[in-house]
Coordinates of C-alpha atoms and ligand atoms in Angstrom, one line a residue:
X1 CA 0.0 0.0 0.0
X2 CA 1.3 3.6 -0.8
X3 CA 1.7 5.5 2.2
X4 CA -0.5 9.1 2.4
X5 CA 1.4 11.6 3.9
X6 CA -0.5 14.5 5.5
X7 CA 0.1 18.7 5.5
X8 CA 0.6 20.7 8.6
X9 CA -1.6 23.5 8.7
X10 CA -2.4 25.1 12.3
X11 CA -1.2 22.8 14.6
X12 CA -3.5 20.2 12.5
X13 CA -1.9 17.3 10.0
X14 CA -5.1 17.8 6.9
X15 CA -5.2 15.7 3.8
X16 CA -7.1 16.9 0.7
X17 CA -9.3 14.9 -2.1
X18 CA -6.6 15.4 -4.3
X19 CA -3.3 14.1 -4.2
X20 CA 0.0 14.0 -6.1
X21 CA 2.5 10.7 -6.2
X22 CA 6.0 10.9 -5.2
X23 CA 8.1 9.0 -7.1
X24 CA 11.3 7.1 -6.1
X25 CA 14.2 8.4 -9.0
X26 CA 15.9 4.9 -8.4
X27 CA 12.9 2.3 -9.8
X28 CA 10.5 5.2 -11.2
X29 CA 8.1 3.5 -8.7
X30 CA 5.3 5.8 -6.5
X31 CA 6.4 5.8 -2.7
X32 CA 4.2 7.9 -1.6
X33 CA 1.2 10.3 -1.9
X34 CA 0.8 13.6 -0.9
X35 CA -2.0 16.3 -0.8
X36 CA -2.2 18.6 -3.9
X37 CA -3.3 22.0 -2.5
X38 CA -4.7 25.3 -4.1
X39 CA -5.6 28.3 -2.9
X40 CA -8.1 27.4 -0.5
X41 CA -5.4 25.4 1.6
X42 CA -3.0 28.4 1.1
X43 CA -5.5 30.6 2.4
X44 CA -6.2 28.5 5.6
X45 CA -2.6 28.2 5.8
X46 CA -1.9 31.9 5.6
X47 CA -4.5 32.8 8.2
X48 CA -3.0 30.4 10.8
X49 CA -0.1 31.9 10.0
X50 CA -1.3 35.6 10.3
X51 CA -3.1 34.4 13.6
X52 CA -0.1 32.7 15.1
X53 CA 2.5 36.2 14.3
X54 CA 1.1 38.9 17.3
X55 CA 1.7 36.1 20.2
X56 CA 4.6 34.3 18.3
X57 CA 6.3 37.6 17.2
X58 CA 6.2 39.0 21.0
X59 CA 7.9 36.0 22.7
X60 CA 11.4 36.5 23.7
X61 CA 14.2 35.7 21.2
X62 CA 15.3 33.1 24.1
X63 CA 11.8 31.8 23.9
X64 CA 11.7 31.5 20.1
X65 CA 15.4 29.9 20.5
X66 CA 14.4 27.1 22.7
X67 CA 11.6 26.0 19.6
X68 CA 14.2 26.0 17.3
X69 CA 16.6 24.0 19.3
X70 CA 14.0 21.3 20.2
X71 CA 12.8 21.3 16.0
X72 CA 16.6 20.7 15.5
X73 CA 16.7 17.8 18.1
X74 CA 14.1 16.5 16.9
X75 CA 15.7 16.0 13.7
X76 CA 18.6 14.2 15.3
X77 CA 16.7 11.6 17.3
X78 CA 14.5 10.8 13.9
X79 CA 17.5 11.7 11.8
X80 CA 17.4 7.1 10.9
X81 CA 13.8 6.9 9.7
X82 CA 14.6 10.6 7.7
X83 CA 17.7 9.9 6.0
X84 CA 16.1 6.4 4.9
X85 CA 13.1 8.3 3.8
X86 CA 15.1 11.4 1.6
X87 CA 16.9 8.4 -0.1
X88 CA 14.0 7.1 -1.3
X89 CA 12.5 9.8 -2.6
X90 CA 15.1 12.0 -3.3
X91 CA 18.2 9.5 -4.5
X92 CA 20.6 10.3 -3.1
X93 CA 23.3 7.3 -1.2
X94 CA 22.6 6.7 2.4
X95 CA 25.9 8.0 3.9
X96 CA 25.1 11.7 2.0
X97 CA 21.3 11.6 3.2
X98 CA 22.7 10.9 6.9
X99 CA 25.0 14.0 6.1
X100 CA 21.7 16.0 4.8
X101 CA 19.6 15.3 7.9
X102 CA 22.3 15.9 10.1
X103 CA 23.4 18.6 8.5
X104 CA 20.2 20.2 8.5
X105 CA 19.7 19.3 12.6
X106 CA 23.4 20.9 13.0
X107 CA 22.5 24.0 11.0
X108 CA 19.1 24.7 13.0
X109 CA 21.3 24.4 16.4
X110 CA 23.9 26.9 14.9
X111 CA 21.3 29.7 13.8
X112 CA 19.8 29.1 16.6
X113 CA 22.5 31.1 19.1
X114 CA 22.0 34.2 16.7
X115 CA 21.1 37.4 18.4
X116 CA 19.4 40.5 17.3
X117 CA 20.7 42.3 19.6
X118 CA 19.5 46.6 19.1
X119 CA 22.2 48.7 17.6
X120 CA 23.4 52.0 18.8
X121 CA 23.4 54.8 16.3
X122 CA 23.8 57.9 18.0
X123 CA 24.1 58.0 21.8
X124 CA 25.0 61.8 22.3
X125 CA 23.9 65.0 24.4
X126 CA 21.4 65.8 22.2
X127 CA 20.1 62.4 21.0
X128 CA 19.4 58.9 21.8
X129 CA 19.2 57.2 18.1
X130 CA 18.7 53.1 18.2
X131 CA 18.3 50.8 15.6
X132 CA 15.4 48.0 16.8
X133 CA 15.0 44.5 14.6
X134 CA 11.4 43.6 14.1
X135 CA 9.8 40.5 12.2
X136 CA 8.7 41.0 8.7
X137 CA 5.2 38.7 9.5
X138 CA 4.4 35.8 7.5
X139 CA 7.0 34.3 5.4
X140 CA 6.3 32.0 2.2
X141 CA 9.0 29.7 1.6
X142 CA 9.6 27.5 -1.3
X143 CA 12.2 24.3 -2.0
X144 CA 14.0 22.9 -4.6
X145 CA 14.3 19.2 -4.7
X146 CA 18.2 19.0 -4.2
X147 CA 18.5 19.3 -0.7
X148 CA 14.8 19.3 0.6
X149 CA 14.9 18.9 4.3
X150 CA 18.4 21.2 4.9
X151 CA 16.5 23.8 2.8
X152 CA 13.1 23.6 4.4
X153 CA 14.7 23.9 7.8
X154 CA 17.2 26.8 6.8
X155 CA 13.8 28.5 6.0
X156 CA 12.0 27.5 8.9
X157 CA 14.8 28.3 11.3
X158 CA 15.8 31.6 10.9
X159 CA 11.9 32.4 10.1
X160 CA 11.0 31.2 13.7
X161 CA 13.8 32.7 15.4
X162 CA 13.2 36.4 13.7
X163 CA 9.8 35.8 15.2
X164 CA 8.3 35.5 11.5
X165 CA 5.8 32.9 11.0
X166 CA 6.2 30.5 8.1
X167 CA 4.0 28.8 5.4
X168 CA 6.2 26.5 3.5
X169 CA 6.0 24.9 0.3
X170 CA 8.5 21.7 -0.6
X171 CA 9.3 20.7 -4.0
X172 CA 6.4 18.2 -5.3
X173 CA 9.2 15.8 -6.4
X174 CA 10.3 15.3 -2.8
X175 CA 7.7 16.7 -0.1
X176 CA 7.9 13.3 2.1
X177 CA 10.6 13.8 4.0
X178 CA 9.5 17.2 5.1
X179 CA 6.1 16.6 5.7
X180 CA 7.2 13.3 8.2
X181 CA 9.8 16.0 9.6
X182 CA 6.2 18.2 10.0
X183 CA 4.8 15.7 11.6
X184 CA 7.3 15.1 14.2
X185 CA 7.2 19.0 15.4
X186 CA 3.8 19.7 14.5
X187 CA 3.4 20.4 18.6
X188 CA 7.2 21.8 18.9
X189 CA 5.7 25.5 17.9
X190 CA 2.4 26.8 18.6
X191 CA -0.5 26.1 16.1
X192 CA 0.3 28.4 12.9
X193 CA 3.7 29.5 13.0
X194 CA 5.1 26.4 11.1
X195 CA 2.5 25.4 8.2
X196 CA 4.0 23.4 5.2
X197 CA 1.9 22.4 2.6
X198 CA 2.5 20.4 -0.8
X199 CA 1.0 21.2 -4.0
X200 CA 2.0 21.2 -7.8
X201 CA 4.3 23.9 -9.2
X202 CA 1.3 26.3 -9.3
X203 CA 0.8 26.7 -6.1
X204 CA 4.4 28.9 -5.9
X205 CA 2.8 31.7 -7.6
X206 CA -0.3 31.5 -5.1
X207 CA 2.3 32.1 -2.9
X208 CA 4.2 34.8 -3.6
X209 CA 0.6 36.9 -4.8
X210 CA -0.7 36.1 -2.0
X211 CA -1.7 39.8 -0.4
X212 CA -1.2 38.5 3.3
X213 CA 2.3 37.2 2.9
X214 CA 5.2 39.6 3.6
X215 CA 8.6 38.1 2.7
X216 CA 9.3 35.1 0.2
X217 CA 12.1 33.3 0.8
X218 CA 13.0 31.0 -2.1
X219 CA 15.7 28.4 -2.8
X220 CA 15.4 27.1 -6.9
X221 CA 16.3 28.3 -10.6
X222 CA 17.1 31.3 -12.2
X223 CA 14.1 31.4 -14.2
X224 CA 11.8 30.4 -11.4
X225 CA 13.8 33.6 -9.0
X226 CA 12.8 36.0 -11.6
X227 CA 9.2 34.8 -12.2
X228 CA 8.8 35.2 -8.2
X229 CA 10.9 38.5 -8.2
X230 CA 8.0 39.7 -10.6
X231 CA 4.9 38.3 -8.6
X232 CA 6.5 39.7 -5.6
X233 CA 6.7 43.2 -6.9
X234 CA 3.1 43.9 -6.9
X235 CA 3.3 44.5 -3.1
X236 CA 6.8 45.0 -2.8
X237 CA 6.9 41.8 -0.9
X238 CA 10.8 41.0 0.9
X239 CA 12.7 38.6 -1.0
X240 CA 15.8 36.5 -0.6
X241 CA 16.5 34.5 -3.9
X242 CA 18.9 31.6 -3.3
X243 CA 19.2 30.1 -7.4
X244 CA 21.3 28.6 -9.8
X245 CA 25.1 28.6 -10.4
X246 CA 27.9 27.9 -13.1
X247 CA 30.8 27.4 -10.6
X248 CA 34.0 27.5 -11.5
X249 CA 36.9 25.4 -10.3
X250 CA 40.4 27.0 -10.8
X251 CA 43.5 24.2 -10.6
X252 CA 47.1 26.7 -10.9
X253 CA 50.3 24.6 -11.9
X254 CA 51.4 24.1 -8.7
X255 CA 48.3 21.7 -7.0
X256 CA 49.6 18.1 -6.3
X257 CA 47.7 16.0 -8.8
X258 CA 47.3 13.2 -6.4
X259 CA 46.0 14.9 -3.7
X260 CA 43.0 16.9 -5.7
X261 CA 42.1 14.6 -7.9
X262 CA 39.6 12.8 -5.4
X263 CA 38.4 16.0 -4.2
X264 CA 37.9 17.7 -7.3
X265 CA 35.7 14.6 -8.5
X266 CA 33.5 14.8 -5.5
X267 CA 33.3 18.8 -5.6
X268 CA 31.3 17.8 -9.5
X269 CA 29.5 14.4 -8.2
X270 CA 28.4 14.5 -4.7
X271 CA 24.9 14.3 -5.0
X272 CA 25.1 13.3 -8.8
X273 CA 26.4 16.8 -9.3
X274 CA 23.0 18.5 -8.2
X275 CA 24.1 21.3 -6.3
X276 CA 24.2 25.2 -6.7
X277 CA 27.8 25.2 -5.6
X278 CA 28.6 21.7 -7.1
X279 CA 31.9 22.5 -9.3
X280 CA 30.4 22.6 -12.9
X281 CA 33.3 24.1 -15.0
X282 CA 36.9 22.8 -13.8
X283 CA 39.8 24.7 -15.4
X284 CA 43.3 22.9 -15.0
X285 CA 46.5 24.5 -16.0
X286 CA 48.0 23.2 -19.1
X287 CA 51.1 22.1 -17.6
X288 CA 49.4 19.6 -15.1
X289 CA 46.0 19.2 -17.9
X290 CA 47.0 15.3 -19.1
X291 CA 47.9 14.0 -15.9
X292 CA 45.2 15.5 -13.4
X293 CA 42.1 14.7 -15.8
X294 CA 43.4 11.0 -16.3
X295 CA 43.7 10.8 -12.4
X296 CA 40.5 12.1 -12.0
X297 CA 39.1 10.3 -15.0
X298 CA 41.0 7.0 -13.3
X299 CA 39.4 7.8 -10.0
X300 CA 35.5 8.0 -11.8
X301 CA 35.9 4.3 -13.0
X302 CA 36.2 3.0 -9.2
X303 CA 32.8 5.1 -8.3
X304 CA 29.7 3.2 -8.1
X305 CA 26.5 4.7 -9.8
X306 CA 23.3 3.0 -8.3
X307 CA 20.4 3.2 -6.1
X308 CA 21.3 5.3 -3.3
X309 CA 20.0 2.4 -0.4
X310 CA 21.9 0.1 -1.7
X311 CA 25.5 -0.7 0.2
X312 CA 28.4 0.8 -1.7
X313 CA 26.6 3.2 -3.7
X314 CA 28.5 6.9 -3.8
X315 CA 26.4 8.7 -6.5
X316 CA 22.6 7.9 -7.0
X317 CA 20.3 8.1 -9.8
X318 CA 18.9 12.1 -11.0
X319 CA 16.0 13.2 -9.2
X320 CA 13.3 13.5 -11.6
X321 CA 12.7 12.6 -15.2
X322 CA 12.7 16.2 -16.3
X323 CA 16.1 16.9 -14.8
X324 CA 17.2 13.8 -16.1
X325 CA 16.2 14.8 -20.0
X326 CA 17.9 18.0 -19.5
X327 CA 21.5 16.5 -18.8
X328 CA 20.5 14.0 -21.6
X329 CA 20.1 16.6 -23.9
X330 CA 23.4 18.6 -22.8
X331 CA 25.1 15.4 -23.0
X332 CA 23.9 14.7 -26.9
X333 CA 24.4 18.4 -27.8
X334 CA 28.3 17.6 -26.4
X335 CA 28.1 14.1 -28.8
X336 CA 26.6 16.1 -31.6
X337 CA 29.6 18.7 -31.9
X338 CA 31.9 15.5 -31.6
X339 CA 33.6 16.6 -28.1
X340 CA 35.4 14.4 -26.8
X341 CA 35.0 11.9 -23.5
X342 CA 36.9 10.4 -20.9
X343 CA 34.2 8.7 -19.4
X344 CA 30.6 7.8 -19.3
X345 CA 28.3 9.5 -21.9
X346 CA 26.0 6.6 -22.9
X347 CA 23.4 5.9 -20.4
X348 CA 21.0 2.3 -21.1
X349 CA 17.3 3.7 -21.6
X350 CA 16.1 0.0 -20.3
X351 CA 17.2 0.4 -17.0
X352 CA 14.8 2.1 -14.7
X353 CA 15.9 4.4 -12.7
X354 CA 17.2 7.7 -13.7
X355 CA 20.5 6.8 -14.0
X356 CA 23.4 8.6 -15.8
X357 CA 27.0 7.1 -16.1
X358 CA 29.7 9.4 -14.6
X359 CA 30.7 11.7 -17.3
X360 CA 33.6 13.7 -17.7
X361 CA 34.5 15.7 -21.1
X362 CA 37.8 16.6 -22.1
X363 CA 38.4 20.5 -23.3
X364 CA 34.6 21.3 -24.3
X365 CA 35.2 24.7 -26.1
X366 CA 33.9 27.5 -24.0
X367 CA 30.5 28.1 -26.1
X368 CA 29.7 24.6 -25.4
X369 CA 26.7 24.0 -23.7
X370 CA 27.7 22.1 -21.6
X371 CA 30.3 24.6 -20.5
X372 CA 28.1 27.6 -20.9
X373 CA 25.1 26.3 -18.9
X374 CA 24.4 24.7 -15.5
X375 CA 24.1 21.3 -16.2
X376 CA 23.2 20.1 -12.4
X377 CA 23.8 16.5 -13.0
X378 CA 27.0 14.0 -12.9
X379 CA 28.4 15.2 -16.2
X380 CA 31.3 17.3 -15.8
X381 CA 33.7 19.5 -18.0
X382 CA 37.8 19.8 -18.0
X383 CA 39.4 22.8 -19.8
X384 CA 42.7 23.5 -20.1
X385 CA 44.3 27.2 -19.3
X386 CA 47.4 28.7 -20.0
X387 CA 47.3 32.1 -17.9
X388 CA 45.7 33.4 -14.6
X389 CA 44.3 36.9 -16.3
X390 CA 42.6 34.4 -19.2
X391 CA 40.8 31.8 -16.5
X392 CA 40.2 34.3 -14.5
X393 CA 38.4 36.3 -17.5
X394 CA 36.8 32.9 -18.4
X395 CA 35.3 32.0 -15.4
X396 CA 33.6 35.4 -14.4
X397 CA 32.4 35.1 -18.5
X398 CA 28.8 34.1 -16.9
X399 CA 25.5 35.0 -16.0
X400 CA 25.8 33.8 -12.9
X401 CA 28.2 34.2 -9.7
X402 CA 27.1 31.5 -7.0
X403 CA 30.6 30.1 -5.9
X404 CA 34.1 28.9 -7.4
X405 CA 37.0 27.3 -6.1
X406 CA 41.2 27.6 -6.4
X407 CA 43.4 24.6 -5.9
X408 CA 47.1 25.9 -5.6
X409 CA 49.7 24.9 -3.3
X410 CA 50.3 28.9 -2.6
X411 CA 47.2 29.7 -0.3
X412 CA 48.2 33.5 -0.6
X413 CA 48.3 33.4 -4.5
X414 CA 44.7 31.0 -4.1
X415 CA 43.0 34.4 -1.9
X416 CA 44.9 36.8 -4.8
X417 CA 42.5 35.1 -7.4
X418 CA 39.4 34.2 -5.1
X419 CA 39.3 38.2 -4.6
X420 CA 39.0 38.3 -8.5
X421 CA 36.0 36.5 -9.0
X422 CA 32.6 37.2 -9.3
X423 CA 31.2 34.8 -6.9
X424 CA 28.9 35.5 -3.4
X425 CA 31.5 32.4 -2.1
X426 CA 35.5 31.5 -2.7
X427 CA 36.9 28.0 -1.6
X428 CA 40.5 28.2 -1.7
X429 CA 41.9 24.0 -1.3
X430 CA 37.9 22.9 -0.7
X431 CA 34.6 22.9 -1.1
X432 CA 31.1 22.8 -0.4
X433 CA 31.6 23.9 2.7
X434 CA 29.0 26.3 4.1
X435 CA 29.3 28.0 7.9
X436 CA 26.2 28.5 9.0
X437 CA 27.7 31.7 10.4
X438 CA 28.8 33.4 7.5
X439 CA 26.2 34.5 4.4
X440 CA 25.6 32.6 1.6
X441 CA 24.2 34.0 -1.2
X442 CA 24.7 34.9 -5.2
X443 CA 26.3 37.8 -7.1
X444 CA 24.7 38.3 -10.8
X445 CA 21.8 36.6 -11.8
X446 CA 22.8 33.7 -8.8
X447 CA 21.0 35.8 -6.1
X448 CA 19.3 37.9 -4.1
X449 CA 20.5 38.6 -0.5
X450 CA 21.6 36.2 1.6
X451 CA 21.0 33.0 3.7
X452 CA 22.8 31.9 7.1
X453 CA 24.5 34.2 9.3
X454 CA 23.6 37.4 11.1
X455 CA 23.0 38.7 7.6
X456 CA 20.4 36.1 6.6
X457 CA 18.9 36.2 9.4
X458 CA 18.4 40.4 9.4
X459 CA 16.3 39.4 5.9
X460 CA 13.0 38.0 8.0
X461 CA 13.4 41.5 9.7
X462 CA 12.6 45.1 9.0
X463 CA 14.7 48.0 10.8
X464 CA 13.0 50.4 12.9
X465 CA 15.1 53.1 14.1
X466 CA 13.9 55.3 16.9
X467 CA 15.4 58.8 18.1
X468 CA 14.4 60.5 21.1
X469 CA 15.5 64.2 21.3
X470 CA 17.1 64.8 24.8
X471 CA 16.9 68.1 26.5
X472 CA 13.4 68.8 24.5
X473 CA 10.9 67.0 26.4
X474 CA 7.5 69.5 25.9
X475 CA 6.2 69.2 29.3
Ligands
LIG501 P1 12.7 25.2 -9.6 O1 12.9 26.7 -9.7 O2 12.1 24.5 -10.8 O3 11.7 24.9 -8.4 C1 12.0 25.3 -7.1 C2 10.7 25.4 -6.3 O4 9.9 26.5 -6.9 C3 9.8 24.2 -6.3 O5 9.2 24.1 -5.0 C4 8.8 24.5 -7.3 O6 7.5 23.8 -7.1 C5 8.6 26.0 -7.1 N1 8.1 26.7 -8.3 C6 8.1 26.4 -9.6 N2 7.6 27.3 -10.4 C7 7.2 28.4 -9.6 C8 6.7 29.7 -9.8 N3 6.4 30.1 -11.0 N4 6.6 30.5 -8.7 C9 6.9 30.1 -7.5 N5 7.4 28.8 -7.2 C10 7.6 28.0 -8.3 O7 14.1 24.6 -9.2 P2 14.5 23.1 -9.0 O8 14.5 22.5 -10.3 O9 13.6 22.5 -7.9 O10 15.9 23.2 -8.4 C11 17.1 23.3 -9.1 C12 17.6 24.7 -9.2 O11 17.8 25.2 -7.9 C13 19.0 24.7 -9.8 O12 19.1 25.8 -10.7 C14 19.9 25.0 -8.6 O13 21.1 25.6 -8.9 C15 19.0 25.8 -7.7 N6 19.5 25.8 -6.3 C16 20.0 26.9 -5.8 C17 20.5 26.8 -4.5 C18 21.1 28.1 -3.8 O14 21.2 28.1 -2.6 N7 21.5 29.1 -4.6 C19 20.4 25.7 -3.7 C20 19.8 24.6 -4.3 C21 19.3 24.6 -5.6

C-alpha cells in the first residue's frame, strides 16, 4: 500500500481529495502520496499563520530559540527513519542523506545562538538614536528538490527565530521527508507558525501573490527567482533568492595532482552533481591538464553509480525525469559537436531508474553548452588554461556568480585570485563547505540577498530606528 502523507496547517496534519504521487528516482516507482493543495489550503494556511504572528512575534528571542533548538533535536533523534526516507524519494546514497539530515539538525542548532541584539546609532547630548530589529510577519517559503529537508529547515529556522511565521512549500518531487519532519514537530511550535503544505508547481505563484504574505524566501532556478521576483513586486513583498550557479573550479600549476584529484571529482558528483555550488566548469592548468584529468578520469571508473539504499553506492540516480532529459540533452548536444570523452556519456534507456554514467569531457570549447550552462547533473567539464588573467576572464564570462574554487599549493596566491572572482563564495583548497555563520548567497543573476548568518537572518526582519530628542521634552 502507498503511504498518504498529510500537510501541517495550524497545529492540525489535513489531507485533501486530491493528491499527487511521489516518485522514487531509483525504480520510477510511487512511494508515496501527498495532498495537492490550491488556494483554499494556502488561504487557511496563511491565516493560521497571520493568527499565530502577534503572540509568536512578542515571545522573547530566548523563547523562540528554545523552539528552534527542540525542531533541531528533533531532527537528530528521527535523523534514521529521515535519511532512509530522503533516499527514497530523493536518490541520493545513504551516507550523503545521513549528512543532509544531520546537517540540517546541525544548521538549525547553529542559527539558533544568533542574536538580534538593538544597535546603537547615536548616543549623544542631544540624541538617543537606536536601531530595533522587528519580524517582517508571515514568510512564504519555497524548496527545490536537491537538498529538501536542509533547505526547508534553513527556512524555517531563521523564520522562527526572527519571530516570523512561516508557510512552506516543498518541492512536489520530494515533499515526504519534510512533511514526516512536519509531523514530528507539529506540537514543537504553537499552532500556525510552522504550516508546510504540498502542491504542484502552481501553487508557488499563489504564494508569492498572495496579499497576506510579507517576505518570500526562495531556494530554486534562475528562471523560477525571476518569475517570483515579478509576482513579488506587486506589493513589494521581501525577498531572498537563493538560485542557480555555473561554478567555477580554478587548478594553478602548482596543485599536487594526487591529492585533488579525489576532491575535485567529488566537488562535480556529490549528489550526482545537483548542487548550486557543485563544481560545474573545472579549469586545469596546461602544464598539469594530461595528468590530473586521467587521475581524475581513473578515480570516476572505481565510483559506483546506483540506487542510493543500496550498500556501496557513492552517486545515486537524477532526481526527476525532467532533470534527467535536460543532462541527456546537454550530453547529446556535447556528442553532436563531436567533443570528446573520458568517461561515461552513454546511459542504457532499459534500465529504470534515472541513472546517468559518470561523465567527464575533455576540453569542451567554452561556447559549449555544456560549459556555458548549468548542467546540475553528474556530467562534468575539464578545460585546459594557459594564464591566470585568461581563466580568470573565463570563469567570471557568466550570467551567474554563486561560488568557485582555487586549488594551488600557494594559499596567498589562491585568496589573490578568489578576490578576482565574481562569486557570493571563494573555496581556496575545498569545497562545499558552508558556515552557518557566514552569508551565503549569489552575485549576478545567482542571487538575491543572503541565507545563514547574522545577515540572513536580518532578511526575515525590517529595521525600525527610533530617536528621542534629549533636553526637548515638551512638558
Ligand atoms: P525550480 O525553480 O524549478 O523549483 C523550485 C521550487 O519552486 C519548487 O518548489 C517549485 O515547485 C517552485 N516553483 C516552480 N515554479 C514556480 C513559480 N512560478 N513560482 C513560485 N514557485 C515555483 O528549481 P528546482 O529544479 O527544484 O531546483 C534546481 C535549481 O535550484 C538549480 O538551478 C539549482 O542551482 C538551484 N538551487 C540553488 C540553491 C542556492 O542556494 N543558490 C540551492 C539549491 C538549488
Amino acid at each position: 500500500m502507498i503511504t498518504q502523507y498529510k500537510n501541517l496547517i495550524n497545529g492540525q496534519m489535513i489531507s485533501t481529495d486530491s493528491m499527487l504521487d511521489v516518485v522514487n528516482p531509483a525504480n520510477e516507482e510511487v512511494i508515496g502520496q501527498v495532498p495537492s493543495c490550491g488556494e483554499a489550503e494556502l488561504n487557511e494556511a496563511v491565516a493560521a499563520a497571520r493568527a499565530a504572528f502577534p503572540a509568536w512575534s512578542k515571545k522573547s528571542i530566548d523563547e523562540r530559540r528554545a523552539v528552534v533548538q527542540a525542531i533541531s533535536a528533533t531532527i537528530k533523534e528521527n535523523s534514521d527513519e529521515l535519511f532512509r526516507l530522503l533516499t527514497a524519494e530523493q536518490g541520493k546514497p545513504h551516507a550523503q542523506a545521513q549528512g543532509e539530515i544531520i546537517g540540517a539538525s546541525m544548521m538549525a542548532g547553529a542559527q539558533s545562538t544568533l542574536d538580534l541584539d538593538d544597535e546603537i546609532n547615536e548616543d549623544s547630548e542631544e540624541r538617543l538614536s537606536r536601531t530595533r530589529r522587528v519580524p517582517v510577519g508571515v514568510v512564504g517559503g519555497i524548496v527545490p528538490w536537491n537538498f529538501p529537508v536542509m533547505m526547508a529547515v534553513q527556512k524555517i529556522a531563521p523564520a522562527l527565530l526572527s519571530g516570523c511565521t512561516i508557510v512552506l512549500k516543498p518541492s512536489p518531487f520530494t515533499p515526504l521527508t519534510t512533511l514526516r519532519l512536519a509531523e514530528l514537530i507539529k506540537d514543537v511550535a504553537p499552532a500556525g507558525v510552522v504550516n508546510i503544505l504540498t502542491g504542484e508547481d502552481s501553487l508557488g505563484p499563489l504564494i508569492t501573490g498572495h496579499p497576506d504574505i510579507d517576505k518570500i524566501t526562495f531556494t530554486g532556478s534562475t528562471a523560477t527567482g525571476k518569475k517570483i521576483m515579478e509576482g513579488a513586486s506587486k506589493d513589494l513583498k521581501r525577498i531572498t533568492l537563493e538560485l542557480g550557479g555555473n561554478d567555477a573550479s580554478i587548478v594553478l600549476p602548482d596543485a599536487n595532482v594526487e591529492k585533488v584529484a579525489e576532491q575535485l571529482f567529488w566537488s562535480s558528483f556529490t549528489n550526482a552533481g545537483q548542487i548550486c555550488v557543485a563544481a560545474k566548469r573545472i579549469y586545469i592548468h596546461e602544464d598539469i591538464y594530461d595528468e590530473l584529468s586521467a587521475a581524475i578520469a581513473e578515480y570516476a571508473k572505481h565510483v559506483k553509480v546506483g540506487d542510493g539504499a543500496q550498500q556501496g553506492t557513492a552517486v545515486g540516480p537524477i532526481q526527476n525525469k525532467k532533470q534527467y532529459d535536460r543532462v541527456l540533452e546537454l550530453v547529446q548536444d556535447a556528442k553532436d559537436n563531436g567533443y570528446k570523452f573520458l568517461v561515461g556519456g552513454d546511459h542504457d534507456p532499459d534500465v529504470p531508474g534515472y541513472y546517468m554514467p559518470i561523465t567527464i569531457l575533455d576540453n569542451p570549447p567554452e561556447d559549449a553548452r555544456i560549459v556555458a550552462e548549468e548542467q546540475f547533473g553528474p556530467v562534468m567539464p575539464l578545460m585546459k588554461f594557459s594564464t591566470e588573467d585568461e581563466v580568470i576572464q573565463r570563469a567570471n564570462d557568466s550570467e551567474y556568480g554563486l561560488a568557485g574554487a582555487v586549488w594551488t599549493a600557494n594559499p596567498d596566491k589562491g585568496v589573490e585570485i578568489a578576490e578576482k572572482l565574481e562569486t557570493g563564495t571563494v573555496w581556496v583548497n575545498e569545497f562545499l563547505h558552508l558556515s552557518p555563520f557566514a552569508p551565503f548567497g549569489g552575485h549576478k543573476q545567482s542571487g538575491f540577498g543572503a541565507e545563514y548568518g547574522k545577515e540572513g537572518l536580518l532578511e526575515f526582519t525590517y529595521p525600525q530606528v527610533i530617536t528621542v530628542k534629549k533636553n526637548n521634552v515638551p512638558a
